[in-house]
Structure formats: C-alpha cells, structure tokens
Amino acid sequence: SISRLLYLLQQEASSTELRTECAVVLGSLAMGTENNVKSLLDCHIIPALLQGLLLPDLKFIEACLRCLRTIFISPVTPEDLLYTDATVISHLMALLSRSRYTQEYICQIFSHCCKGPDHQTILFNHGAVQNIAHLLVSTSYKVRMQALKCFSVLAFENPQVSMTLVNVSVDGELLPQIFVKMLQRDKPIEMQLTSAKCLTSMCRAGAIRTDDSCIVLKTLPCLVRMCSKERLLEERVEGAETLAYLIETDVELQRIASITDHLIVMLADYFKYPSSVSAITDIKRLDHDLKHAHELRQAAFKLYASLGANDEDIRKKIIETENMMDRIVNGLSESSIKVRLAAVRCLHSLSRSVQQLRTSFQDHAVWKPLMKVLQNAPNEILVVASSTLCNLLLEFSPSKEPILESGAIELLCSLTQSENLALRVNGIWALMNMAFQAEQKIKSDILRGLSTEQLFQLLSDSDVNVLMKTLGLLRNLLSTRPHIDHIMSTHGKQIMQAVTLILEGEHNIEVKEQTLCILANIADGTTAKELIMTNDDILQKIKYYMSHSNAKLQLAAMFCISNLIWNEEEGSQERQDKLRDMGIVDILHKLSQSSDPNLCDK
C-alpha cells in the first residue's frame, strides 16, 4: 500500500487533490510506530516528497512538508538525508515565505536535523539567520516557537552563529532583546526555556558578556526557576543542564546562582525520584518518574559540578546538603554511563578543595569507588576520574596511602601508555603527585612500574605537557639525599642519558630549566655527584647554560655548580679544581658584574 501511495504521489497524471491526499495519508502513517517510519524510509519516501516541493501548488507543498516534518522528527530517520542534495536547503529557505505552515514545518525540520557544527555551518551559509529571524515576531505562536528552537540549535556551542545573532535586528529590535522578552514569566515554559538556551549559547560564545543584565537579571533567574518543584521533570532536567553550561566557567555567575532561590537545596530534590508509589493509579507516574530519574540525577550532578568549580564556600554548602557524598558515591556505580560521568565530574569539582579532601572525602572513603570506576571505563570517564585521582594524591590528602595500597601505581603507569593525550597527561601527573615527598619504597615502585623504556617514551612525547609532568616526576623522585643516591645507583646511567637528550633537544625554556633543576638535585647527592663530575659532556652543558641569554637557565646552571662545590663535603677540593680548570670561575666573575641582582648574588 505504501508503494502504491508513493506511486500516485509521484504520478504527474494524478490530480493535485489526489497527490495531496496521498501526502496526507503517508503523513498519518508516519505518525505511527517507528517501524512505520522505517518502512517509509525503505521506500525512499524522502526523495519523493522533496521532489514534490518543486510543484507550484501550495496545499500540496504544505502536505509534503508536514509529512517530511513527521518523518524527520522520528529518532529512526538519519538527519543527513536532508543534506544529500545541496539544492534542497536553498529551496526550503525560499519556501519559508509561502505560508505560516511552510514556516512552522521547515523550522521544525531544520531544528531536528541540525546536529553538530557541520550542519550548523550548512544552514548558516544558506542564510538561515536572515531567513528565520523575522519569524520570531510572527502572529502564529507555533511559528515563533519553531523559529526560536532553530536559533537555539544553530547557536549551540557555535561562536560564528552567536556572534552574528547579537547584531541582527527585527523591526528595529535586536535579537537578544527579543529573546529576553520571550523568557518573561508570563510566556509558556517551552518558550522561556528555549530563549534562555539561545542567550546561554550567546553568552558562552562571548557574544554577550557574563555580567550583562540580560544574563544576570533575566537568563540566570529564569533557569533557576526551571529547577523548582513546580516544573515538570523534563523541564527541570533541561533547566539544570542549561544552567550548568551557562555558569560552568564564570565564578561570579556561580556565586549568584548559588544564592538564588535556595538552588543548592532545591537540587537535592532531584535525587528523590522515583517517589514511593501509594496506589495502583500511580503506576503511570512511576513509569514516567523512572524514565526521568537518571536524567534528573545526571542534571543535578552536572549543575553541582559547575556551581562548585571555583568557590570554596559553595563546595562546602554542596557537601553539607543532605547525604550528598553518599549520593555521589552511589552515582559512581550506576548502570547509566551518563550518570556515572556526571557523578565523576561532580566529584572532580569538589576534589579541588583542600578542606574537603581532608574531611568529607576521607570520611566517605571516596577513593574506593573511584578506583573501581577507573577499571576498564570508557575514555571520557577515565579522563575525569584520573584528574580526580590526581587531586586525591596530593601530599596533604589522607587518601594517598590507601590508594597506593590498592594498586594505583600499576593503573597509572598503564594510563601513561594510552593513545589518548589527556589520559597520558593525567597518568604521569598523578605519579608526579604521588612521588612528592614520598618514601623511598614508593619511589622505587614507581620507577619499576614505569620501566626505563616507558620513561624515555614519555620524555620524547610530542606534547610539552607530558614532557613537563615527566620531568616533574623525575624531580620529585630525585629529592632528599639518600633517595637521590639510591635511585642514581640503580638508574643513574639512564637518567643521565635522558638529561643529555633533553638539554640537546629543541625545547622551550621551561623544559630546559626543569631539566637543569633535576641536575642540581643529582649534584646534591653524596655519591650521585660523581655521575656529573665524571661526565665531561654534562659539565660542558652546565658551563654553556651559565652563559646563556636567559637568566632562569643561568640561575639553574649555577645551582648545579653550587651543589657540586660545598666546602664541607668530601672531595670538594678536587671538584673545585676541576671546575676551575674548565673556566667556571671566569664565568662567575663575569656574572658578578651582571645587572640582574639574582644572578649577581648567586
């Protein structure tokens, strides 16, 4: 029957009335199950309907568009089908002027089929902004609403679109002002939410300042209102997620949000679904609650993560909210990957607080579920979880000991071998934190776990961040004399090779400075010193950096020298003689005339 309808729809011999009726019937079929839509797609209904849009008859065009709209809003329809032929988008733009129905359906098709930056760019380049802007003041509510939805998806995470929207005006009024009018309390909720999303995207893109009154006095309070108990569960989810995005990087907005309408307490309610069911009549509601329960938790975790990103007092308030730490710990083991990710993000945000690491994190043994999350998780979770672990391994964190006992070194060493750059950085960073002021056994375990090959791999990594953290790790490993001597007695040859490699390579000042500091630490060892004194190549390099054009490198090189020549240490006389013969004293004389007071003193 579908193929027969499509045949009649495409027959030029059929009357326009018949063809229109066919489009209407196909549209009704498309409103059925997902299998209906699949059958229609298999019969190539989309090209047939798009072809129909080329006919002059308006009623027929509207019927085709209505059917296309129904098919494109189905989750089984691939969005790319709209973009296979470049002329389709321009034709749809031209049809926007035909009637309020073409406006409503075409905007709805665009907002459903605009997924990601490529689609945004295509629509933008075809003049979507100019063609849709005037629809925001249409007399039809449905047209205004669909046009607004178009702008919310076009502007999302898209600076180019956002920067354009700021300067567009309709009937002498700029778009941001129109959006602000649309988020007033007397407007329907979906309109308030969608215009708040538009303003949020424009603010995040830098098109509107974060201290602009339309953000502080209009958008932010509107989104907080959406989080209240009066709203539907889906509205509360969208409100919280949008607010989390709006305030994510701005500490002032985080502070304002945290004291608006008791938001922090209000969010605790997001964890109370599904609520207990009293009567059988509530089964429908239970089903609805269950469907939204994990979305609510995900949204609350995201918003707590944004709220607590910078401010110590806000973090304290969040953690003091009823059972908050237990909720995060439970979130870490939920079946839904999205909830797990949001819970880890929330934990990461709170783990930036020294105070909380020492108290709540300790009381709830947060490291246990965190270590569990780190076993075979997908990369996006691993990146945030390993960042959190970096914080839990800082020297003042009481979780450091138990984490070590639970196999963290192996886990982190394996992260340093990851293809994913963020994971390599976090793995080596966490090891660097772990090695800081650690006992000798831990340091030896780290070196054993990493292996010399892997250490060289990391020191030749193309990313400067990985390189700096690896040097930081070496510097932390080579601190306190007995440790320096012990490590250099087992790994001295390789470490000296590594130092040579970097001082000879094309590296920036920070990298070279860090490397010279490692040398200065080695020079501080009792027996380790000899590895420098017997290596003429390294001594020449130290001499070279003493006369370098950069003062930081000159200072670092002089630290090496001063650690080699302490009078009260054994063999200091011979070392001084050797350095004197190399011409080091002459360089020191020259430097004592330097205009830089630090160099001069040293």
PDB file of C-alpha atoms in Angstrom, residues 437-568:
ATOM      1  CA  GLN A 437      57.745  13.831  49.488  1.00  0.00           C
ATOM      2  CA  ALA A 438      57.094  10.077  49.266  1.00  0.00           C
ATOM      3  CA  GLU A 439      59.093   7.367  50.997  1.00  0.00           C
ATOM      4  CA  GLN A 440      61.808   5.555  49.094  1.00  0.00           C
ATOM      5  CA  LYS A 441      59.812   2.348  48.565  1.00  0.00           C
ATOM      6  CA  ILE A 442      57.044   4.214  46.702  1.00  0.00           C
ATOM      7  CA  LYS A 443      59.605   5.949  44.516  1.00  0.00           C
ATOM      8  CA  SER A 444      61.263   2.634  43.647  1.00  0.00           C
ATOM      9  CA  ASP A 445      57.858   1.079  42.902  1.00  0.00           C
ATOM     10  CA  ILE A 446      57.038   3.947  40.524  1.00  0.00           C
ATOM     11  CA  LEU A 447      60.336   3.564  38.654  1.00  0.00           C
ATOM     12  CA  ARG A 448      59.857  -0.189  38.444  1.00  0.00           C
ATOM     13  CA  GLY A 449      56.255   0.206  37.280  1.00  0.00           C
ATOM     14  CA  LEU A 450      57.151   2.728  34.585  1.00  0.00           C
ATOM     15  CA  SER A 451      60.213   0.904  33.187  1.00  0.00           C
ATOM     16  CA  THR A 452      63.096   2.774  31.603  1.00  0.00           C
ATOM     17  CA  GLU A 453      61.699   2.337  28.076  1.00  0.00           C
ATOM     18  CA  GLN A 454      58.443   3.984  29.069  1.00  0.00           C
ATOM     19  CA  LEU A 455      60.294   6.847  30.780  1.00  0.00           C
ATOM     20  CA  PHE A 456      62.182   7.573  27.559  1.00  0.00           C
ATOM     21  CA  GLN A 457      58.932   7.253  25.598  1.00  0.00           C
ATOM     22  CA  LEU A 458      57.399   9.958  27.810  1.00  0.00           C
ATOM     23  CA  LEU A 459      60.451  12.186  27.615  1.00  0.00           C
ATOM     24  CA  SER A 460      60.227  12.112  23.832  1.00  0.00           C
ATOM     25  CA  ASP A 461      56.433  12.646  23.777  1.00  0.00           C
ATOM     26  CA  SER A 462      55.372  15.243  21.218  1.00  0.00           C
ATOM     27  CA  ASP A 463      53.202  17.003  23.831  1.00  0.00           C
ATOM     28  CA  VAL A 464      55.049  19.509  26.022  1.00  0.00           C
ATOM     29  CA  ASN A 465      52.610  18.922  28.887  1.00  0.00           C
ATOM     30  CA  VAL A 466      53.522  15.240  29.086  1.00  0.00           C
ATOM     31  CA  LEU A 467      57.206  16.151  28.953  1.00  0.00           C
ATOM     32  CA  MET A 468      56.927  18.752  31.754  1.00  0.00           C
ATOM     33  CA  LYS A 469      54.989  16.381  34.029  1.00  0.00           C
ATOM     34  CA  THR A 470      57.529  13.598  33.395  1.00  0.00           C
ATOM     35  CA  LEU A 471      60.368  15.957  34.334  1.00  0.00           C
ATOM     36  CA  GLY A 472      58.340  16.966  37.411  1.00  0.00           C
ATOM     37  CA  LEU A 473      58.069  13.288  38.321  1.00  0.00           C
ATOM     38  CA  LEU A 474      61.855  12.844  37.948  1.00  0.00           C
ATOM     39  CA  ARG A 475      62.464  15.911  40.058  1.00  0.00           C
ATOM     40  CA  ASN A 476      60.159  14.584  42.805  1.00  0.00           C
ATOM     41  CA  LEU A 477      61.805  11.154  42.652  1.00  0.00           C
ATOM     42  CA  LEU A 478      65.244  12.753  42.981  1.00  0.00           C
ATOM     43  CA  SER A 479      64.710  14.642  46.223  1.00  0.00           C
ATOM     44  CA  THR A 480      66.344  14.042  49.656  1.00  0.00           C
ATOM     45  CA  ARG A 481      69.903  12.746  49.585  1.00  0.00           C
ATOM     46  CA  PRO A 482      69.562   9.048  50.464  1.00  0.00           C
ATOM     47  CA  HIS A 483      66.824   8.722  47.782  1.00  0.00           C
ATOM     48  CA  ILE A 484      68.920  10.541  45.192  1.00  0.00           C
ATOM     49  CA  ASP A 485      71.900   8.275  45.834  1.00  0.00           C
ATOM     50  CA  HIS A 486      69.758   5.129  45.870  1.00  0.00           C
ATOM     51  CA  ILE A 487      67.915   5.912  42.610  1.00  0.00           C
ATOM     52  CA  MET A 488      71.069   7.083  40.831  1.00  0.00           C
ATOM     53  CA  SER A 489      72.871   3.890  41.887  1.00  0.00           C
ATOM     54  CA  THR A 490      70.187   1.797  40.153  1.00  0.00           C
ATOM     55  CA  HIS A 491      69.061   4.081  37.282  1.00  0.00           C
ATOM     56  CA  GLY A 492      71.903   6.603  37.040  1.00  0.00           C
ATOM     57  CA  LYS A 493      73.070   5.765  33.550  1.00  0.00           C
ATOM     58  CA  GLN A 494      69.564   6.026  32.026  1.00  0.00           C
ATOM     59  CA  ILE A 495      68.688   9.222  33.877  1.00  0.00           C
ATOM     60  CA  MET A 496      71.906  10.928  32.781  1.00  0.00           C
ATOM     61  CA  GLN A 497      71.156   9.858  29.204  1.00  0.00           C
ATOM     62  CA  ALA A 498      67.675  11.351  29.495  1.00  0.00           C
ATOM     63  CA  VAL A 499      69.034  14.645  30.834  1.00  0.00           C
ATOM     64  CA  THR A 500      71.559  14.844  27.973  1.00  0.00           C
ATOM     65  CA  LEU A 501      68.862  14.053  25.450  1.00  0.00           C
ATOM     66  CA  ILE A 502      66.687  16.951  26.613  1.00  0.00           C
ATOM     67  CA  LEU A 503      69.440  19.530  27.031  1.00  0.00           C
ATOM     68  CA  GLU A 504      70.487  18.796  23.452  1.00  0.00           C
ATOM     69  CA  GLY A 505      66.940  18.830  22.009  1.00  0.00           C
ATOM     70  CA  GLU A 506      64.856  21.698  20.634  1.00  0.00           C
ATOM     71  CA  HIS A 507      62.900  22.511  23.784  1.00  0.00           C
ATOM     72  CA  ASN A 508      61.437  25.626  25.378  1.00  0.00           C
ATOM     73  CA  ILE A 509      62.981  27.486  28.340  1.00  0.00           C
ATOM     74  CA  GLU A 510      60.658  25.897  30.942  1.00  0.00           C
ATOM     75  CA  VAL A 511      61.622  22.374  29.847  1.00  0.00           C
ATOM     76  CA  LYS A 512      65.352  23.150  29.943  1.00  0.00           C
ATOM     77  CA  GLU A 513      65.030  24.894  33.312  1.00  0.00           C
ATOM     78  CA  GLN A 514      63.215  21.894  34.821  1.00  0.00           C
ATOM     79  CA  THR A 515      65.951  19.606  33.436  1.00  0.00           C
ATOM     80  CA  LEU A 516      68.747  21.715  34.942  1.00  0.00           C
ATOM     81  CA  CYS A 517      66.891  21.608  38.290  1.00  0.00           C
ATOM     82  CA  ILE A 518      66.939  17.808  38.081  1.00  0.00           C
ATOM     83  CA  LEU A 519      70.707  18.014  37.516  1.00  0.00           C
ATOM     84  CA  ALA A 520      71.027  20.295  40.546  1.00  0.00           C
ATOM     85  CA  ASN A 521      69.184  17.656  42.617  1.00  0.00           C
ATOM     86  CA  ILE A 522      71.567  14.964  41.375  1.00  0.00           C
ATOM     87  CA  ALA A 523      74.508  17.239  42.234  1.00  0.00           C
ATOM     88  CA  ASP A 524      73.105  17.364  45.774  1.00  0.00           C
ATOM     89  CA  GLY A 525      73.540  13.590  46.260  1.00  0.00           C
ATOM     90  CA  THR A 526      76.590  12.277  48.103  1.00  0.00           C
ATOM     91  CA  THR A 527      77.623   9.556  45.659  1.00  0.00           C
ATOM     92  CA  ALA A 528      75.350  10.729  42.826  1.00  0.00           C
ATOM     93  CA  LYS A 529      77.583  13.823  42.332  1.00  0.00           C
ATOM     94  CA  GLU A 530      80.213  11.631  40.742  1.00  0.00           C
ATOM     95  CA  LEU A 531      77.909  10.834  37.830  1.00  0.00           C
ATOM     96  CA  ILE A 532      78.092  14.519  36.909  1.00  0.00           C
ATOM     97  CA  MET A 533      81.779  15.036  37.735  1.00  0.00           C
ATOM     98  CA  THR A 534      82.858  12.085  35.568  1.00  0.00           C
ATOM     99  CA  ASN A 535      80.666  13.160  32.651  1.00  0.00           C
ATOM    100  CA  ASP A 536      82.539  15.870  30.738  1.00  0.00           C
ATOM    101  CA  ASP A 537      79.723  16.269  28.240  1.00  0.00           C
ATOM    102  CA  ILE A 538      77.271  17.250  31.023  1.00  0.00           C
ATOM    103  CA  LEU A 539      79.788  19.566  32.674  1.00  0.00           C
ATOM    104  CA  GLN A 540      80.265  21.395  29.361  1.00  0.00           C
ATOM    105  CA  LYS A 541      76.484  21.763  29.067  1.00  0.00           C
ATOM    106  CA  ILE A 542      76.254  23.286  32.562  1.00  0.00           C
ATOM    107  CA  LYS A 543      79.021  25.688  31.588  1.00  0.00           C
ATOM    108  CA  TYR A 544      77.171  26.574  28.367  1.00  0.00           C
ATOM    109  CA  TYR A 545      73.943  27.385  30.243  1.00  0.00           C
ATOM    110  CA  MET A 546      75.801  29.600  32.732  1.00  0.00           C
ATOM    111  CA  SER A 547      76.450  31.962  29.827  1.00  0.00           C
ATOM    112  CA  HIS A 548      73.027  31.541  28.226  1.00  0.00           C
ATOM    113  CA  SER A 549      70.968  34.599  27.261  1.00  0.00           C
ATOM    114  CA  ASN A 550      68.123  33.535  29.592  1.00  0.00           C
ATOM    115  CA  ALA A 551      68.587  34.376  33.288  1.00  0.00           C
ATOM    116  CA  LYS A 552      66.384  31.476  34.505  1.00  0.00           C
ATOM    117  CA  LEU A 553      68.658  28.975  32.790  1.00  0.00           C
ATOM    118  CA  GLN A 554      71.771  30.731  34.080  1.00  0.00           C
ATOM    119  CA  LEU A 555      70.453  30.525  37.653  1.00  0.00           C
ATOM    120  CA  ALA A 556      69.520  26.845  37.306  1.00  0.00           C
ATOM    121  CA  ALA A 557      73.012  26.060  35.951  1.00  0.00           C
ATOM    122  CA  MET A 558      74.614  27.907  38.882  1.00  0.00           C
ATOM    123  CA  PHE A 559      72.574  25.797  41.319  1.00  0.00           C
ATOM    124  CA  CYS A 560      74.243  22.744  39.802  1.00  0.00           C
ATOM    125  CA  ILE A 561      77.660  24.297  40.371  1.00  0.00           C
ATOM    126  CA  SER A 562      76.972  25.382  43.955  1.00  0.00           C
ATOM    127  CA  ASN A 563      75.745  21.871  44.865  1.00  0.00           C
ATOM    128  CA  LEU A 564      78.964  20.404  43.481  1.00  0.00           C
ATOM    129  CA  ILE A 565      81.376  22.622  45.429  1.00  0.00           C
ATOM    130  CA  TRP A 566      80.197  22.738  49.104  1.00  0.00           C
ATOM    131  CA  ASN A 567      83.385  23.006  51.162  1.00  0.00           C
ATOM    132  CA  GLU A 568      82.281  20.742  53.991  1.00  0.00           C
TER     133      GLU A 568
END
